[in-house]
Coordinates of C-alpha atoms in Angstrom, one line a residue:
M20 CA -5.4 -42.9 -21.9
S21 CA -2.7 -40.2 -22.8
L22 CA -2.8 -36.8 -21.0
P23 CA -2.6 -33.6 -23.2
P24 CA 0.9 -32.0 -22.8
E25 CA -0.4 -29.2 -20.6
K26 CA -2.1 -31.6 -18.3
A27 CA 0.9 -33.8 -18.0
S28 CA 3.0 -30.7 -17.2
E29 CA 0.6 -29.7 -14.5
L30 CA 0.5 -33.2 -13.0
K31 CA 4.4 -33.1 -13.0
Q32 CA 4.4 -29.9 -11.2
L33 CA 1.9 -31.1 -8.7
I34 CA 4.0 -34.2 -7.9
H35 CA 7.1 -32.3 -7.6
Q36 CA 5.7 -29.8 -5.2
Q37 CA 4.4 -32.7 -2.9
L38 CA 7.6 -34.4 -3.0
S39 CA 9.5 -31.3 -2.0
K40 CA 6.9 -30.6 0.7
M41 CA 7.5 -34.1 2.3
D42 CA 11.3 -34.0 1.8
V43 CA 11.0 -37.3 -0.1
H44 CA 14.5 -36.9 -1.6
G45 CA 16.1 -36.6 1.7
R46 CA 14.4 -39.7 3.1
I47 CA 15.3 -41.7 -0.1
R48 CA 18.9 -40.7 0.4
E49 CA 18.8 -41.9 4.0
I50 CA 17.2 -45.2 3.1
L51 CA 19.8 -45.7 0.2
A52 CA 22.6 -45.2 2.6
E53 CA 21.0 -47.5 5.1
T54 CA 20.4 -50.2 2.6
I55 CA 23.9 -50.1 1.2
R56 CA 25.4 -50.3 4.6
E57 CA 23.2 -53.1 6.0
E58 CA 22.0 -55.2 3.0
L59 CA 24.6 -55.0 0.2
A60 CA 27.0 -58.1 0.1
P61 CA 30.6 -57.5 0.0
D62 CA 30.9 -59.0 -3.4
Q63 CA 27.9 -57.1 -4.9
Q64 CA 29.0 -53.8 -6.6
Q65 CA 25.8 -52.1 -7.1
L66 CA 22.2 -51.9 -6.0
S67 CA 19.4 -52.7 -8.3
T68 CA 16.2 -50.6 -8.8
E69 CA 14.0 -53.5 -7.6
D70 CA 16.0 -53.6 -4.3
L71 CA 15.6 -49.9 -3.8
I72 CA 11.8 -50.0 -4.5
K73 CA 11.4 -52.9 -2.1
A74 CA 13.2 -50.9 0.5
L75 CA 11.0 -47.8 0.0
R76 CA 7.9 -49.9 0.2
R77 CA 9.0 -51.7 3.4
R78 CA 9.5 -48.3 5.1
G79 CA 6.2 -46.9 3.9
I80 CA 7.5 -44.1 1.7
I81 CA 5.5 -44.7 -1.5
D82 CA 2.3 -45.2 0.6
D83 CA 2.8 -41.9 2.4
V84 CA 3.3 -40.1 -1.0
M85 CA 0.2 -41.6 -2.5
K86 CA -1.9 -40.7 0.5
E87 CA -0.8 -37.1 0.4
L88 CA -1.5 -36.7 -3.5
N89 CA -5.1 -35.6 -3.6
F90 CA -6.6 -35.0 -6.9
V91 CA -9.8 -32.9 -7.4
T92 CA -12.9 -34.6 -8.8
D93 CA -16.3 -33.4 -9.5
N94 CA -17.9 -35.2 -6.7
V95 CA -17.0 -32.8 -4.0
D96 CA -19.3 -32.6 -1.0
Q97 CA -20.2 -29.1 -0.1
E98 CA -21.9 -28.3 3.1
L99 CA -24.5 -25.6 3.1
P100 CA -24.7 -23.3 6.2
S101 CA -27.5 -23.8 8.5
S102 CA -28.0 -20.2 9.1
P103 CA -28.0 -17.4 6.5
K104 CA -25.6 -15.4 8.6
Q105 CA -22.8 -17.9 8.7
P106 CA -20.0 -17.6 6.1
V107 CA -20.5 -19.9 3.0
C108 CA -17.9 -21.7 0.9
F109 CA -17.2 -20.3 -2.5
T110 CA -15.6 -22.8 -4.8
D111 CA -13.3 -21.9 -7.7
R112 CA -13.4 -24.8 -10.2
Q113 CA -11.4 -22.9 -12.8
S114 CA -8.1 -23.7 -11.0
T115 CA -6.1 -26.8 -11.1
L116 CA -6.6 -27.3 -7.3
L117 CA -9.9 -26.7 -5.4
K118 CA -9.9 -23.4 -3.6
K119 CA -12.3 -22.4 -0.7
T120 CA -12.7 -19.0 1.1
N121 CA -15.1 -17.6 3.6
I122 CA -17.7 -15.3 2.3
D123 CA -20.1 -13.1 4.4
P124 CA -23.4 -13.6 2.5
T125 CA -24.5 -10.1 3.7
R126 CA -21.8 -8.4 1.9
R127 CA -21.3 -7.7 -1.8
Y128 CA -18.1 -9.2 -3.5
L129 CA -16.5 -8.9 -6.9
Y130 CA -14.6 -12.0 -7.8
L131 CA -11.8 -11.4 -10.2
Q132 CA -10.1 -14.4 -11.8
V133 CA -6.9 -14.2 -13.9
L134 CA -7.1 -17.1 -16.3
G135 CA -3.8 -17.1 -17.9
G136 CA -1.7 -14.8 -20.1
K137 CA -0.4 -14.7 -23.6
A138 CA 1.7 -12.8 -26.0
F139 CA 4.5 -12.0 -23.6
L140 CA 6.8 -12.0 -26.5
E141 CA 9.9 -11.0 -24.5
H142 CA 9.9 -14.5 -23.1
L143 CA 9.1 -16.2 -26.3
Q144 CA 12.4 -18.2 -26.4
E145 CA 12.5 -18.8 -22.7
P146 CA 12.6 -22.6 -22.1
E147 CA 10.1 -24.2 -19.7
P148 CA 11.8 -24.5 -16.4
L149 CA 12.5 -28.0 -14.9
P150 CA 11.0 -29.0 -11.6
G151 CA 12.9 -27.4 -8.8
Q152 CA 14.9 -25.1 -11.1
V153 CA 15.2 -21.4 -9.9
C154 CA 13.8 -19.3 -12.6
S155 CA 12.4 -15.6 -13.2
T156 CA 8.8 -15.2 -12.1
F157 CA 5.9 -12.9 -12.6
T158 CA 3.8 -11.6 -9.8
L159 CA 0.5 -9.8 -10.1
C160 CA -0.5 -7.3 -7.5
L161 CA -3.9 -5.7 -7.2
H162 CA -5.3 -2.7 -5.2
F163 CA -9.0 -1.8 -4.9
R164 CA -10.0 0.9 -2.5
N165 CA -8.5 -0.2 0.9
Q166 CA -7.8 -3.8 -0.2
R167 CA -4.5 -5.3 -1.6
F168 CA -3.9 -8.7 -3.2
R169 CA -0.9 -10.5 -4.5
S170 CA -0.9 -13.6 -6.9
K171 CA 1.4 -16.6 -6.6
P172 CA 4.6 -16.3 -8.6
V173 CA 4.5 -17.9 -11.9
P174 CA 7.4 -18.8 -14.1
C175 CA 8.1 -16.1 -16.8
A176 CA 6.8 -17.4 -20.2
C177 CA 5.3 -16.3 -23.4
E178 CA 2.0 -17.7 -21.9
P179 CA 2.4 -17.3 -18.1
D180 CA 0.3 -19.8 -16.1
F181 CA -1.7 -17.2 -14.1
H182 CA -4.6 -19.0 -12.4
D183 CA -5.6 -16.9 -9.4
G184 CA -8.9 -15.6 -7.9
F185 CA -9.2 -12.5 -5.9
L186 CA -12.2 -11.6 -3.8
L187 CA -12.8 -7.9 -3.7
E188 CA -15.3 -6.4 -1.4
V189 CA -17.5 -3.7 -2.8
H190 CA -18.8 -1.6 0.1
R191 CA -20.2 1.9 0.8
E192 CA -18.2 4.5 2.6
S193 CA -21.0 6.5 4.0
L194 CA -21.4 6.5 7.7
G195 CA -23.9 3.7 8.7
D196 CA -23.8 2.2 5.4
G197 CA -20.6 0.1 5.8
T198 CA -22.5 -3.2 6.7
R199 CA -25.3 -3.0 4.1
M200 CA -25.1 -4.8 0.8
A201 CA -24.4 -2.4 -2.0
D202 CA -26.9 -2.6 -4.9
S203 CA -26.3 -2.0 -8.6
T204 CA -26.9 1.7 -8.6
T205 CA -24.7 2.3 -5.7
M206 CA -21.9 0.2 -7.2
L207 CA -22.2 2.2 -10.5
S208 CA -21.3 5.3 -8.6
I209 CA -18.2 3.7 -7.2
S210 CA -15.6 5.2 -9.7
D211 CA -12.5 3.6 -8.1
P212 CA -10.7 1.4 -10.6
I213 CA -8.8 -1.8 -9.8
H214 CA -5.1 -1.0 -10.1
M215 CA -3.1 -3.9 -11.4
V216 CA 0.7 -3.9 -11.2
L217 CA 2.9 -6.7 -12.8
I218 CA 6.3 -7.3 -11.1
K219 CA 9.1 -9.4 -12.5
T220 CA 11.5 -11.0 -10.1
D221 CA 14.8 -12.5 -11.6
I222 CA 16.8 -15.5 -10.2
F223 CA 18.8 -13.1 -8.0
G224 CA 15.7 -11.6 -6.3
E225 CA 15.8 -8.4 -8.1
T226 CA 12.4 -6.8 -8.9
T227 CA 11.3 -5.0 -12.2
L228 CA 8.1 -3.1 -12.8
V229 CA 6.7 -4.5 -16.0
A230 CA 3.4 -3.0 -16.3
S231 CA 0.7 -0.9 -14.4
Y232 CA -2.9 -0.9 -15.4
F233 CA -6.1 0.6 -14.2
L234 CA -9.0 -1.8 -14.8
E235 CA -12.6 -0.3 -15.2
W236 CA -14.7 -3.2 -13.6
R237 CA -18.3 -1.8 -13.7
S238 CA -19.0 -3.2 -17.1
V239 CA -20.0 -6.4 -15.1
L240 CA -23.0 -4.5 -13.8
G241 CA -24.6 -4.5 -17.1
S242 CA -23.7 -8.1 -18.1
E243 CA -25.9 -11.1 -18.1
N244 CA -25.9 -13.0 -14.9
G245 CA -23.3 -10.6 -13.4
V246 CA -20.5 -12.3 -15.3
T247 CA -18.2 -11.0 -17.9
N248 CA -14.8 -11.9 -19.5
L249 CA -12.2 -9.3 -20.5
T250 CA -9.0 -9.2 -22.5
V251 CA -6.6 -6.8 -20.9
E252 CA -3.6 -5.6 -23.0
L253 CA -0.7 -4.4 -20.7
M254 CA 1.5 -1.8 -21.9
G255 CA 5.3 -1.3 -20.8
V256 CA 6.4 1.4 -18.3
G257 CA 8.5 4.5 -18.7
T258 CA 10.2 4.8 -22.1
E259 CA 8.2 1.6 -23.2
S260 CA 4.9 2.9 -22.2
K261 CA 3.7 2.7 -25.9
V262 CA 4.8 -0.9 -26.4
A263 CA 2.5 -3.8 -25.4
V264 CA 4.2 -6.4 -23.2
G265 CA 1.4 -8.9 -22.9
I266 CA -2.3 -9.9 -22.6
L267 CA -4.1 -11.1 -19.4
N268 CA -7.5 -13.0 -19.6
I269 CA -9.7 -11.7 -16.8
K270 CA -13.2 -13.0 -15.6
L271 CA -15.3 -10.7 -13.4
E272 CA -18.3 -12.1 -11.5
M273 CA -20.5 -10.4 -8.8
Y274 CA -21.3 -12.5 -5.7
P275 CA -24.0 -12.8 -4.6
A276 CA -25.6 -12.5 -8.0
L277 CA -27.3 -9.2 -8.7
N278 CA -31.0 -9.1 -8.2
Q279 CA -31.4 -6.5 -10.8
T280 CA -28.8 -6.0 -13.6
L281 CA -28.5 -2.5 -15.2
S282 CA -28.6 -2.1 -18.9
Q283 CA -25.4 -1.9 -20.8
E284 CA -26.4 1.4 -22.1
V285 CA -26.8 2.9 -18.7
V286 CA -23.5 1.7 -17.6
N287 CA -21.9 2.9 -20.8
T288 CA -23.5 6.3 -20.5
Q289 CA -22.3 6.7 -16.9
L290 CA -18.7 5.9 -17.9
A291 CA -18.8 8.2 -20.7
L292 CA -20.1 11.1 -18.5
E293 CA -17.3 10.4 -15.9
R294 CA -14.6 10.4 -18.7
Q295 CA -16.0 13.7 -20.0
K296 CA -16.1 15.3 -16.6
T297 CA -12.5 14.1 -15.9
A298 CA -11.2 15.4 -19.2
E299 CA -12.9 18.8 -18.6
K300 CA -11.3 19.1 -15.2
E301 CA -7.9 18.2 -16.5
R302 CA -8.4 20.9 -19.2
L303 CA -9.4 23.5 -16.7
F304 CA -6.5 22.8 -14.5
L305 CA -4.1 22.9 -17.4
V306 CA -5.4 26.3 -18.4
Y307 CA -5.1 27.6 -14.8
A308 CA -1.6 26.2 -14.5
K309 CA -0.5 28.1 -17.6
Q310 CA -1.9 31.4 -16.2
W311 CA -0.3 30.7 -12.8
W312 CA 3.2 30.0 -14.4
R313 CA 2.8 33.3 -16.5
E314 CA 2.2 35.3 -13.3
Y315 CA 5.1 33.5 -11.5
L316 CA 7.5 34.5 -14.2
Q317 CA 6.2 38.1 -14.1
I318 CA 7.5 38.4 -10.5
R319 CA 11.0 37.7 -11.6
P320 CA 12.1 36.4 -15.0
S321 CA 14.9 34.4 -13.2
H322 CA 12.1 32.1 -11.8
S323 CA 12.2 30.2 -15.1
S324 CA 15.4 28.4 -14.0
R325 CA 13.9 27.2 -10.6
L326 CA 12.7 23.7 -10.0
V327 CA 8.9 24.4 -9.9
K328 CA 7.4 21.1 -10.7
I329 CA 3.7 21.3 -11.5
F330 CA 3.3 18.0 -13.5
A331 CA 5.3 14.8 -13.5
Q332 CA 5.1 11.7 -15.6
D333 CA 3.9 8.5 -14.0
E334 CA 5.0 4.9 -14.9
N335 CA 2.6 4.8 -17.8
G336 CA 4.0 8.0 -19.2
I337 CA 1.0 10.2 -18.3
N338 CA 1.4 13.6 -17.0
R339 CA -0.2 14.2 -13.8
P340 CA -0.3 17.1 -11.3
V341 CA 2.3 16.4 -8.6
C342 CA -0.3 16.9 -6.0
S343 CA -2.1 13.7 -7.1
Y344 CA 1.0 11.7 -6.0
V345 CA 0.3 12.5 -2.3
K346 CA -2.7 11.5 -0.1
P347 CA -3.0 11.0 3.6
L348 CA -2.1 7.4 4.4
R349 CA -2.7 5.6 7.6
A350 CA -0.5 2.6 8.3
G351 CA -3.0 1.1 10.9
R352 CA -1.0 -0.7 13.6
L353 CA 2.1 -1.4 11.3
L354 CA 3.8 1.8 12.1
D355 CA 3.5 3.4 15.5
T356 CA 5.1 6.9 15.1
P357 CA 6.1 9.3 12.3
R358 CA 9.8 8.5 13.0
Q359 CA 9.2 4.7 12.6
A360 CA 7.3 5.6 9.3
A361 CA 10.6 7.6 8.2
R362 CA 12.6 4.5 9.0
F363 CA 10.2 2.3 7.0
V364 CA 10.5 4.5 3.9
N365 CA 14.3 4.7 4.4
V366 CA 14.8 0.9 4.2
L367 CA 12.8 0.7 0.9
G368 CA 15.5 0.4 -2.0
Y369 CA 16.7 3.3 -3.9
E370 CA 16.9 3.1 -7.7
R371 CA 16.8 5.8 -10.4
A372 CA 14.3 5.1 -13.3
P373 CA 16.1 3.1 -15.9
V374 CA 17.0 5.1 -19.2
I375 CA 17.8 3.6 -22.6
G376 CA 20.9 5.1 -24.1
G377 CA 22.8 8.2 -22.8
G378 CA 21.5 11.6 -21.8
G379 CA 20.0 12.9 -18.7
K380 CA 17.9 11.3 -16.0
Q381 CA 14.8 9.6 -17.1
E382 CA 11.7 11.1 -15.2
Q383 CA 9.2 8.6 -13.8
W384 CA 7.2 9.2 -10.7
C385 CA 5.5 5.9 -9.6
T386 CA 2.2 5.5 -8.0
L387 CA 2.2 4.3 -4.5
L388 CA 1.1 0.8 -5.3
A389 CA 3.9 0.4 -8.1
F390 CA 6.5 1.7 -5.7
L391 CA 5.5 -0.5 -2.8
C392 CA 5.2 -3.6 -5.0
R393 CA 8.6 -3.1 -6.6
N394 CA 10.0 -2.3 -3.2
K395 CA 12.3 0.3 -4.5
G396 CA 12.2 3.6 -6.5
D397 CA 13.6 7.1 -7.0
C398 CA 13.9 9.8 -4.4
E399 CA 10.6 11.3 -5.5
D400 CA 8.8 8.0 -4.8
H401 CA 10.2 7.9 -1.3
A402 CA 9.4 11.5 -0.6
N403 CA 5.7 11.1 -1.8
L404 CA 5.3 8.0 0.4
L405 CA 6.9 9.6 3.5
C406 CA 4.8 12.7 3.0
S407 CA 1.5 10.7 2.7
L408 CA 2.3 8.8 5.9
L409 CA 3.2 11.9 7.9
L410 CA -0.1 13.5 6.7
G411 CA -1.8 10.4 8.0
Y412 CA -0.4 11.2 11.5
G413 CA -1.9 14.6 11.4
L414 CA 1.4 16.6 10.6
E415 CA 1.4 19.5 8.2
A416 CA 3.8 17.8 5.6
F417 CA 4.8 18.9 2.3
V418 CA 7.2 17.4 -0.5
C419 CA 10.0 19.8 -1.4
V420 CA 11.5 19.9 -4.9
G421 CA 14.9 21.4 -5.3
T422 CA 18.5 20.6 -5.5
K423 CA 21.3 19.3 -3.3
A424 CA 25.1 19.4 -3.8
K425 CA 26.4 20.1 -7.3
G426 CA 22.8 21.1 -8.5
V427 CA 21.5 17.5 -8.6
P428 CA 17.7 17.6 -8.5
H429 CA 16.3 16.1 -5.3
A430 CA 13.0 15.7 -3.4
W431 CA 12.6 15.6 0.4
V432 CA 9.8 16.2 3.0
M433 CA 9.2 19.1 5.2
T434 CA 6.8 19.4 8.2
C435 CA 5.6 22.7 9.7
G436 CA 5.1 22.9 13.5
T437 CA 2.2 24.7 15.1
D438 CA 5.1 26.8 16.9
G439 CA 6.8 27.6 13.5
T440 CA 9.5 25.0 13.7
I441 CA 10.4 23.8 10.2
T442 CA 11.7 20.2 10.1
F443 CA 13.3 18.5 7.0
W444 CA 12.9 14.7 6.6
E445 CA 15.4 13.0 4.3
S446 CA 13.2 10.0 3.0
L447 CA 16.3 8.1 1.7
T448 CA 18.2 8.1 5.1
G449 CA 15.5 8.7 7.7
H450 CA 17.4 11.8 9.1
R451 CA 15.7 14.9 10.4
Y452 CA 17.0 18.3 10.3
I453 CA 15.7 21.5 12.0
H454 CA 15.8 24.5 9.6
K455 CA 16.8 27.9 10.9
S456 CA 16.9 30.5 8.2
T457 CA 19.5 33.3 8.1
N458 CA 19.0 36.8 7.0
P459 CA 21.7 37.7 4.4
D460 CA 21.2 41.5 4.8
E461 CA 21.9 41.5 8.4
P462 CA 25.5 42.3 9.5
P463 CA 27.4 39.2 10.7
V464 CA 27.4 39.4 14.5
A465 CA 28.9 35.9 14.8
E466 CA 29.9 33.2 12.4
Q467 CA 26.8 31.4 11.2
P468 CA 26.9 27.7 11.8
K469 CA 27.0 25.6 8.7
P470 CA 23.7 23.9 8.0
L471 CA 23.7 20.2 8.5
Y472 CA 21.2 19.3 5.8
P473 CA 22.4 18.5 2.2
Y474 CA 19.8 20.7 0.4
R475 CA 20.9 23.8 -1.6
T476 CA 17.8 25.3 -3.4
V477 CA 14.0 24.8 -3.2
G478 CA 11.8 25.6 -6.0
C479 CA 8.4 24.6 -4.8
V480 CA 6.5 22.6 -2.1
F481 CA 3.3 20.6 -2.3
N482 CA 0.9 18.2 -0.7
H483 CA -2.5 16.7 -1.6
Q484 CA -4.2 20.2 -1.1
M485 CA -1.6 22.8 -1.6
F486 CA 1.0 23.9 -4.2
L487 CA 3.4 26.8 -3.5
G488 CA 6.1 28.2 -5.7
N489 CA 9.1 29.9 -4.0
C490 CA 9.1 33.4 -5.0
Q491 CA 11.7 34.8 -2.6
P492 CA 14.7 36.7 -4.1
S493 CA 16.9 33.7 -3.5
D494 CA 15.9 30.1 -3.8
S495 CA 18.8 29.0 -1.5
V496 CA 17.4 26.8 1.3
E497 CA 19.7 28.5 3.8
V498 CA 18.1 31.9 3.5
C499 CA 14.6 30.7 2.7
V500 CA 11.7 31.7 5.1
F501 CA 9.2 28.9 5.2
D502 CA 6.2 31.0 6.2
L503 CA 3.7 29.5 3.6
N504 CA 1.0 31.9 4.5
D505 CA 3.2 34.8 3.2
E506 CA 2.2 35.2 -0.5
S507 CA 5.2 37.6 -0.9
K508 CA 7.5 34.6 -0.3
W509 CA 5.4 31.7 -1.5
K510 CA 3.0 32.0 -4.5
P511 CA 0.0 29.6 -4.0
M512 CA -2.1 27.8 -6.3
S513 CA -5.8 27.9 -5.7
E514 CA -7.0 24.9 -3.6
E515 CA -10.2 24.8 -5.5
A516 CA -8.2 24.4 -8.7
I517 CA -6.2 21.5 -7.1
K518 CA -9.5 20.2 -6.0
S519 CA -24.3 19.5 14.0
D520 CA -26.2 18.1 15.5
L521 CA -26.6 19.1 19.2
G522 CA -27.5 16.0 21.1
L523 CA -26.2 13.2 23.5
T524 CA -25.1 10.8 20.9
T525 CA -21.5 9.3 21.2
V526 CA -19.2 10.1 18.4
W527 CA -16.0 8.0 18.1
E528 CA -13.5 9.8 16.0
D529 CA -11.5 7.3 14.0
Q530 CA -8.7 9.8 12.9
L531 CA -8.2 11.1 16.4
S532 CA -7.8 7.7 17.7
Y533 CA -5.2 6.9 15.2
L534 CA -3.2 10.1 16.3
L535 CA -2.9 8.6 19.8
S536 CA -0.6 5.7 18.5
P537 CA 2.7 7.6 18.7
A538 CA 2.0 8.6 22.3
L539 CA 1.5 4.9 23.4
A540 CA 4.7 3.9 21.7
S541 CA 6.5 6.8 23.4
Y542 CA 5.3 5.8 26.8
E543 CA 6.5 2.3 26.4
F544 CA 9.8 3.5 25.0
E545 CA 10.3 5.7 28.0
R546 CA 9.6 2.9 30.4
T547 CA 12.1 0.8 28.5
T548 CA 15.0 3.2 28.1
S549 CA 14.2 6.0 30.6
I550 CA 14.3 8.4 27.5
S551 CA 11.6 10.5 26.3
A552 CA 11.6 10.7 22.5
G553 CA 9.0 11.4 19.6
N554 CA 6.4 13.4 21.5
E555 CA 7.0 16.6 19.5
E556 CA 5.2 15.1 16.5
F557 CA 2.4 13.7 18.6
Q558 CA 1.8 17.2 20.4
D559 CA 2.0 19.0 17.1
A560 CA -0.5 16.6 15.4
I561 CA -3.0 17.0 18.4
R562 CA -2.7 20.7 18.2
R563 CA -3.4 20.8 14.5
A564 CA -6.2 18.2 14.9
V565 CA -8.2 20.2 17.5
P566 CA -9.8 23.2 16.1
D567 CA -9.6 26.7 17.6
G568 CA -11.9 27.2 20.6
H569 CA -11.8 23.4 21.5
T570 CA -10.1 21.6 24.3
F571 CA -8.4 18.2 24.3
K572 CA -8.2 15.7 27.2
G573 CA -6.2 12.6 27.2
F574 CA -5.8 9.8 29.8
P575 CA -3.2 7.1 29.4
I576 CA -3.2 4.0 31.6
H577 CA -0.9 1.0 31.8
F578 CA -1.7 -2.7 32.5
V579 CA 0.3 -6.0 32.5
Y580 CA -2.7 -8.2 31.5
R581 CA -5.0 -8.4 28.4
N582 CA -8.3 -8.9 30.1
A583 CA -10.4 -6.2 28.5
R584 CA -13.3 -6.2 30.9
R585 CA -11.0 -5.9 33.9
A586 CA -9.0 -3.2 32.2
F587 CA -12.1 -1.1 31.4
A588 CA -13.5 -1.4 34.9
T589 CA -10.2 -0.3 36.3
C590 CA -10.1 2.7 34.0
L591 CA -13.7 3.8 35.0
R592 CA -12.5 3.9 38.6
S593 CA -10.3 6.7 37.7
P594 CA -12.1 10.2 38.0
F595 CA -9.9 11.4 35.0
C596 CA -11.0 8.6 32.8
E597 CA -14.6 8.9 33.9
E598 CA -14.6 12.6 33.1
I599 CA -13.6 11.8 29.6
I600 CA -15.9 8.9 28.9
C601 CA -18.9 10.7 30.4
C602 CA -18.2 14.0 28.7
R603 CA -21.3 15.9 27.5
G604 CA -21.4 18.9 25.4
D605 CA -21.4 20.5 21.9
Q606 CA -19.4 18.7 19.3
V607 CA -18.0 16.1 21.5
R608 CA -15.6 13.6 19.9
L609 CA -14.3 10.6 21.7
A610 CA -11.2 8.5 20.9
V611 CA -9.6 5.4 22.2
R612 CA -6.4 3.6 21.3
V613 CA -4.8 0.3 22.7
R614 CA -1.4 -0.9 22.2
V615 CA 0.0 -4.3 23.3
F616 CA 3.7 -4.7 23.7
T617 CA 4.7 -8.4 23.9
Y618 CA 7.6 -9.9 25.9
P619 CA 8.9 -13.5 26.4
E620 CA 7.0 -16.0 28.5
S621 CA 3.6 -14.6 27.4
A622 CA 4.4 -11.4 29.4
C623 CA 3.0 -8.1 27.9
A624 CA 2.6 -4.4 28.5
V625 CA -0.7 -3.0 27.6
W626 CA -1.2 0.9 27.1
I627 CA -4.8 2.3 26.7
M628 CA -5.4 5.9 26.1
F629 CA -8.9 7.6 26.2
A630 CA -9.2 11.1 24.7
C631 CA -12.0 13.5 24.0
E632 CA -12.3 16.9 22.2
N633 CA -15.0 19.3 22.6
I634 CA -15.8 23.1 22.8
F635 CA -14.8 24.6 26.1

């Protein structure tokens, strides 16, 4: 029986992967050299194929390969869990190989399958790569709420062989509802789309952003049996945002199956109402932005030449308010301190948006997912990411838009300390600069030191909640006063336009716990180097997180073992820790953070910090 061409190609690929995994080629070369050396007669000039096969069989190479080649059949035994609380096995039979993953039966999941692509016409003439040949690849990246996924790389082709499944957890965000299974009505109110980013990696490892698409998944809630198939047309990015680059076949399935599906009319009505509401919000903000800009120009006509950036085009060519590119972002335990976050952003590659033909710079501000998946971007992308991370650490951070030497447009990050200290963060290098403004009207008592930072002018600053235009007589950074509350110096946009119980219950504050991370990293750094560094950002973040009229108490403790019970018992023997743990009062918030620093031979340094905040 002959196999179809596509099945034969899949079989060849499977065998090639297994041979590479077992290093069969290397073992054959060793046996060939040994056979020639030991068994070839002096008068015999060459070794026959039969002699080589016999040598391979004798040493068990062929038997080993056949044992390792497992083919999927339909007679697969699947064990059912004895308890409904145990994870069950979910089997994907659409793929060439059988895949299994653990699923909590008490949670709701959306299973998204990518069942191939077509019409990627740019790769129409691309030949099929030979086994083992290095070739350009496509990788599909997904983001849904706080979950990220990445597909296996597939060779670039007119019909790329995407066959991947992604299990997206659909959960509530309300306090106390996180562990309850979401029903159809609740999921219909979750308006977050699935962000899909397609990346191309060439044979030299260089990445290119191919497409960025926001998938509306809630149509599956009104489909029969909770299963639906979609055809997604991907458009290009930047100057090619109106040109289709290819099509993906998507299958969506709810798991477990919905007990009650919504009617398609209800789903369509909800989506239409949301689109209408979003369009109205965008229209109102545009009207407000035009009025704000007229008022800004009335202050001084020369303001028209300043870099006041209210809107910016994303990778899909859509104009979005710049404030939407920034949001507080917490890196979990991946980055311990704000300065480590600055270093992380700094090591991401720098690349200006590509432009076809001559002319000026092509504007393209990427979304965070597109920037991270491509692993490189322009200065605005770096600044937006760093500002988001610093906001996550509790700092008052802003993106600054202005110019540097020779009038080149640039973006960097600024943080405002509670003591009025202004710090500039250069996202492309990781350098920090303290800003001290000079008054040009004062007589020069002494020669003013030349500023170390490379910035010349600043037109506006913004974050996820605020946008302020510089309306000082001069936009030179050197003489600017960054008192953002002074409306005679900074014209703000309306924040609205841009967007207690008394008892003895214990409230653990997740955000406050996260703010303790830099302190623990600083303590270990001081123990290692005898140098104290990085505490300024931690102290500033705590001052900003603790409201007026509240007090903050923190208790750090150090251990050299990982036994949690023993460590907690030791902590409670300290009167300082007991005072924090047993704190009672109005609006008490508790926090705890643990950091383990590993060393050779299983040695470790464990830092634990307990903290509380309450009205004094």
